[in-house]
XYZ file of C-alpha atoms in Angstrom:
364
model
C 38.975 3.541 9.683
C 39.247 7.166 8.394
C 38.103 5.920 4.842
C 35.232 3.712 6.495
C 33.528 6.708 8.299
C 34.337 9.542 5.517
C 31.892 6.544 2.836
C 29.301 6.174 5.809
C 29.178 10.058 5.708
C 28.606 10.451 2.499
C 25.926 7.719 2.212
C 24.145 9.384 4.621
C 24.349 13.040 2.894
C 22.880 11.531 -0.150
C 19.690 10.083 1.616
C 17.497 13.125 -0.372
C 18.327 13.712 -3.774
C 18.360 17.223 -5.253
C 14.933 16.121 -7.114
C 13.425 15.008 -3.834
C 14.460 18.271 -2.207
C 13.092 20.417 -5.108
C 9.455 18.583 -4.606
C 9.750 19.014 -0.930
C 10.374 22.532 -0.826
C 7.269 22.966 -3.219
C 4.760 21.355 -0.740
C 6.306 23.228 2.028
C 6.988 26.357 1.282
C 4.894 29.679 2.032
C 1.678 30.091 -0.647
C 3.132 33.260 -2.091
C 6.553 31.805 -2.726
C 5.264 28.975 -4.397
C 3.283 31.612 -6.562
C 6.663 33.096 -7.393
C 8.264 29.311 -8.159
C 5.259 28.758 -10.650
C 5.437 32.043 -12.327
C 9.379 31.291 -12.939
C 8.606 28.118 -14.258
C 6.112 29.336 -16.881
C 8.507 32.401 -17.804
C 11.167 29.847 -18.542
C 8.950 27.487 -20.370
C 8.487 28.348 -24.126
C 5.664 25.351 -25.030
C 2.966 26.479 -22.275
C -0.290 28.124 -23.607
C -2.027 30.825 -21.881
C -6.077 31.032 -22.504
C -5.770 34.717 -21.002
C -2.634 37.027 -20.832
C -4.070 37.899 -17.258
C -3.880 34.570 -15.691
C -5.779 34.587 -12.268
C -4.017 32.129 -10.190
C -6.774 32.316 -7.232
C -10.553 32.462 -7.484
C -11.734 34.618 -4.695
C -12.018 38.244 -4.887
C -10.878 39.352 -1.416
C -7.472 37.415 -1.435
C -6.232 40.604 -3.016
C -6.968 42.616 -0.200
C -5.752 40.435 2.177
C -2.373 40.218 0.501
C -2.245 43.757 0.580
C -3.436 44.745 4.393
C -2.170 41.326 6.282
C 1.342 40.302 6.888
C 3.322 38.620 9.293
C 7.027 38.954 10.713
C 8.986 36.043 10.497
C 12.571 35.369 12.468
C 15.523 34.327 10.553
C 15.061 30.986 13.017
C 11.858 30.266 11.587
C 12.820 30.791 8.301
C 15.811 28.588 8.589
C 14.125 25.363 10.313
C 12.092 23.777 7.456
C 15.577 24.446 5.131
C 17.722 22.625 7.757
C 15.116 19.664 8.299
C 14.961 19.362 4.383
C 18.509 19.087 4.121
C 19.455 16.486 6.923
C 19.059 12.667 6.171
C 15.483 11.388 6.755
C 16.488 9.140 9.625
C 18.158 11.918 11.573
C 15.105 14.168 11.048
C 13.786 14.153 14.671
C 17.529 14.344 16.045
C 17.728 17.794 13.832
C 14.641 19.123 15.233
C 15.481 18.425 18.551
C 18.965 20.264 18.307
C 17.511 22.953 16.213
C 15.310 23.658 19.293
C 18.339 23.998 21.550
C 19.346 27.064 19.922
C 18.624 30.500 22.010
C 17.539 33.960 20.300
C 21.027 34.800 19.501
C 21.741 31.239 17.403
C 23.807 29.761 20.450
C 23.157 26.155 21.267
C 22.264 25.485 25.041
C 23.337 21.725 25.207
C 26.621 20.509 24.686
C 27.692 17.777 21.970
C 28.363 15.346 24.868
C 24.775 15.470 26.445
C 23.206 15.401 23.333
C 24.591 12.614 22.034
C 24.025 11.293 25.474
C 20.177 12.025 25.743
C 19.431 11.028 22.090
C 21.692 8.182 21.833
C 23.219 8.891 18.404
C 26.715 8.456 17.151
C 29.337 10.966 16.852
C 29.096 10.762 13.142
C 25.630 11.433 13.139
C 25.969 14.396 15.225
C 28.810 15.583 13.198
C 26.502 15.550 10.249
C 23.816 17.597 12.080
C 25.927 20.289 13.610
C 27.885 20.765 10.118
C 24.865 21.222 8.156
C 23.424 23.594 10.767
C 26.462 25.854 10.815
C 26.702 25.848 7.127
C 23.400 27.451 7.050
C 23.930 30.299 9.478
C 26.088 33.600 9.863
C 29.788 32.762 11.199
C 29.397 31.980 14.966
C 26.107 30.490 14.501
C 25.029 27.282 16.540
C 28.352 27.240 18.393
C 28.285 25.648 22.209
C 28.973 29.038 24.129
C 29.025 32.614 23.359
C 32.457 32.964 24.116
C 33.568 30.835 21.157
C 30.828 32.471 18.590
C 32.301 35.803 19.410
C 36.044 34.724 19.079
C 35.010 32.815 15.817
C 33.404 35.994 14.411
C 36.204 38.334 15.717
C 38.634 36.282 13.691
C 36.672 36.441 10.569
C 36.449 40.320 11.036
C 32.954 40.115 12.461
C 31.323 42.093 15.013
C 28.100 41.881 17.248
C 26.290 38.417 18.194
C 25.739 35.743 15.308
C 22.244 36.695 14.534
C 22.383 40.562 15.326
C 23.244 41.294 11.507
C 19.998 39.798 10.833
C 17.602 41.001 13.183
C 17.809 45.246 12.425
C 14.607 46.737 11.144
C 16.675 46.760 7.582
C 16.669 42.833 7.378
C 13.604 41.833 9.024
C 11.547 39.508 6.802
C 7.402 39.613 6.152
C 5.442 37.262 4.658
C 2.362 38.175 3.092
C -0.798 35.847 4.691
C -2.239 34.545 1.373
C -4.354 31.754 2.856
C -4.024 28.169 1.679
C -7.133 26.925 2.811
C -10.463 29.402 2.711
C -13.192 28.173 4.618
C -16.760 28.948 3.739
C -20.410 28.235 4.563
C -22.986 26.817 1.867
C -26.102 25.523 2.601
C -25.257 25.386 6.533
C -22.145 23.233 5.976
C -18.744 24.331 6.259
C -16.835 23.895 3.127
C -13.278 24.764 2.090
C -11.117 25.853 -1.208
C -7.331 25.019 -1.297
C -5.552 27.700 -3.048
C -2.627 26.536 -5.426
C -1.168 28.120 -8.392
C -2.551 27.230 -11.673
C 0.059 25.784 -14.057
C -1.130 26.487 -17.883
C -1.856 23.792 -20.052
C 1.237 22.543 -22.767
C 0.540 23.644 -26.331
C 1.064 20.232 -27.909
C 1.284 21.444 -31.233
C 4.191 23.989 -30.461
C 5.814 21.125 -28.670
C 5.471 18.764 -31.493
C 7.355 20.866 -33.726
C 10.186 21.642 -31.025
C 10.418 17.732 -31.051
C 10.832 17.764 -34.405
C 14.141 19.390 -34.440
C 17.330 17.794 -34.775
C 19.234 20.248 -32.947
C 20.566 18.655 -29.626
C 20.258 21.832 -27.480
C 16.570 21.834 -28.033
C 16.002 18.518 -27.392
C 17.976 18.700 -24.037
C 15.663 22.087 -23.327
C 12.328 19.998 -23.853
C 13.910 16.934 -21.451
C 14.786 19.499 -18.767
C 11.577 21.508 -18.974
C 9.365 18.243 -18.990
C 11.127 17.253 -15.832
C 10.608 20.573 -14.104
C 7.039 20.789 -15.109
C 6.346 17.111 -13.915
C 7.905 17.656 -10.261
C 6.218 20.794 -10.197
C 3.034 19.356 -10.761
C 2.866 16.270 -8.815
C 4.367 18.621 -5.790
C 1.884 20.618 -6.183
C -1.141 17.664 -6.235
C 0.701 16.268 -3.101
C 0.347 19.402 -1.542
C -3.556 19.790 -2.198
C -3.500 16.540 -1.027
C -2.207 17.176 2.500
C -4.150 20.732 3.030
C -7.563 18.831 2.207
C -6.719 16.433 4.615
C -5.961 19.278 7.091
C -8.949 21.239 6.359
C -11.194 17.756 7.042
C -9.465 17.539 10.386
C -9.690 20.941 11.294
C -13.722 20.974 10.780
C -13.966 17.875 12.712
C -11.563 18.946 15.713
C -12.010 22.808 15.482
C -15.707 23.656 13.987
C -15.956 26.514 16.502
C -12.928 28.195 16.125
C -13.310 28.227 12.148
C -16.489 29.194 12.593
C -16.235 32.266 15.150
C -12.325 32.427 15.603
C -12.826 31.638 19.560
C -11.689 28.767 22.044
C -8.921 26.975 19.603
C -8.213 23.310 20.322
C -4.537 22.533 19.878
C -4.355 19.335 17.848
C -0.919 17.322 18.289
C 1.291 16.991 15.510
C 2.146 13.139 16.115
C -1.578 12.276 15.624
C -1.909 14.135 12.592
C 1.585 12.494 11.413
C -0.219 9.032 11.816
C -3.212 10.163 9.528
C -0.958 11.660 6.690
C 1.534 8.509 7.109
C 4.339 10.906 7.605
C 6.795 11.629 10.386
C 6.271 14.184 13.020
C 9.196 16.120 11.809
C 8.134 16.172 8.391
C 4.476 17.484 9.251
C 5.703 20.134 11.522
C 7.664 22.067 8.780
C 5.071 21.376 6.336
C 2.459 23.159 8.250
C 4.690 26.330 9.198
C 4.232 29.500 7.397
C 0.873 28.252 6.207
C -2.277 30.210 6.565
C -6.332 29.739 6.923
C -8.889 31.966 6.804
C -11.945 30.962 8.970
C -15.626 32.348 8.203
C -15.062 35.719 9.420
C -12.817 36.009 6.688
C -9.837 36.673 9.161
C -6.548 34.614 8.238
C -4.785 32.777 10.779
C -1.422 30.726 10.878
C -1.571 26.792 11.296
C 0.394 27.308 14.376
C -2.864 28.515 16.256
C -4.265 25.064 15.993
C -1.537 22.790 15.711
C 0.923 22.220 18.474
C 4.120 22.040 16.422
C 6.430 21.638 19.102
C 4.294 18.402 20.905
C 6.583 15.758 18.803
C 9.659 16.616 20.293
C 8.673 17.770 24.129
C 6.138 14.805 24.552
C 8.176 11.832 23.021
C 10.293 10.838 25.757
C 7.422 10.884 28.269
C 5.045 8.852 25.830
C 7.987 6.387 25.721
C 8.421 5.843 29.425
C 4.959 5.619 30.207
C 4.675 2.895 27.473
C 7.500 1.186 28.919
C 6.230 1.168 32.432
C 3.012 -0.784 31.274
C 4.984 -3.409 29.575
C 8.634 -4.204 31.695
C 8.114 -7.743 31.286
C 8.583 -7.629 27.445
C 11.917 -8.083 26.171
C 13.986 -5.126 25.000
C 13.937 -6.267 21.473
C 10.465 -6.927 21.327
C 9.646 -3.689 23.171
C 11.631 -1.596 20.568
C 9.565 -2.778 17.668
C 5.891 -2.531 19.710
C 6.950 0.960 20.260
C 7.693 1.443 16.857
C 4.329 0.251 15.832
C 2.123 1.521 18.582
C 3.674 5.081 18.845
C 5.547 5.621 15.792
C 8.584 6.372 17.284
C 11.774 4.746 16.230
C 13.823 3.656 19.299
C 16.778 1.212 19.827
C 16.746 -2.012 22.106
C 19.832 -0.102 24.062
C 17.398 2.913 24.609
C 14.695 0.933 25.695
C 17.096 -0.784 28.078
C 18.240 2.282 29.493
C 14.852 3.370 29.984
C 13.823 0.538 31.765
C 16.524 0.902 34.360
C 15.722 4.396 35.127
C 12.357 3.368 35.801
C 13.494 0.741 38.227
C 16.044 3.140 40.213
C 12.946 5.585 40.192
C 10.819 2.732 41.714
C 13.388 2.096 44.373
């Protein structure tokens, strides 16, 4: 029995490969961090050529001004969430997001293991994967079920203060420069946009050919490794640009006034956006976090001013319950499949049955 559990856990942890995590990270990280990622790749790669030593990654003159004058405070929890969601197995993403949202400002869980397993209908093994991954990413005492447990654990390790106290003083506050990922502008009375992504220099084919002619094993290994990194980087940046283009179009269609003047923002749901991108809500939620756009007034704003990143978890149960109420006569198994098809929410037959019984009790 112990051996079977161990194998199950290892298989689930291998859902995301290191290459997938790297590509996902490139799609999700803030623009200024992506800029640094590209620069490091370029510096390490000897067969990339430069047209000009002073490589310009962005075509708009005022971006430097924005970089120097605008910054946003980002908490440890805000920085940690997308990293955490990237490391849990894909089938547990929505439960991971739900668990993370139960953390209070001190890094303590406000829900017990028993209650969480019951509420979200997951196995104990699945919960252990979620909580173990979460605790590994934080300081000692992080993600404990009570403040008392956290403080006791920290004392045993010679730590003082609350789990997040050492991360929240003035010396450790993290600031990110607000380089806009999307810049809106007007042309011929029509709102258009430009997507900002770093430019990767072209490959110097002649020099690469000379390197390939070498019979040294180390050089051949070096070429293979650098070409693989370049391939992952280019594909991820193209995918990032593809998503941002879709976002820009949606933002103009749904928030024309806000893009034009900065007034009357209309909150857009993550779940609807996820369907249009053919992604899970949790993936979309972390993909738009720490990203910014510039409106026609040249004001830089975070995507969170438009997209409701908490909607996917807060309204999920309500959506399911309302849907079940309208289809009480359908079998649990068929209803489970119908919910996945219509609402893009995976739910087990057993959970459908539980909700049905809950609805019947409320009706009596």
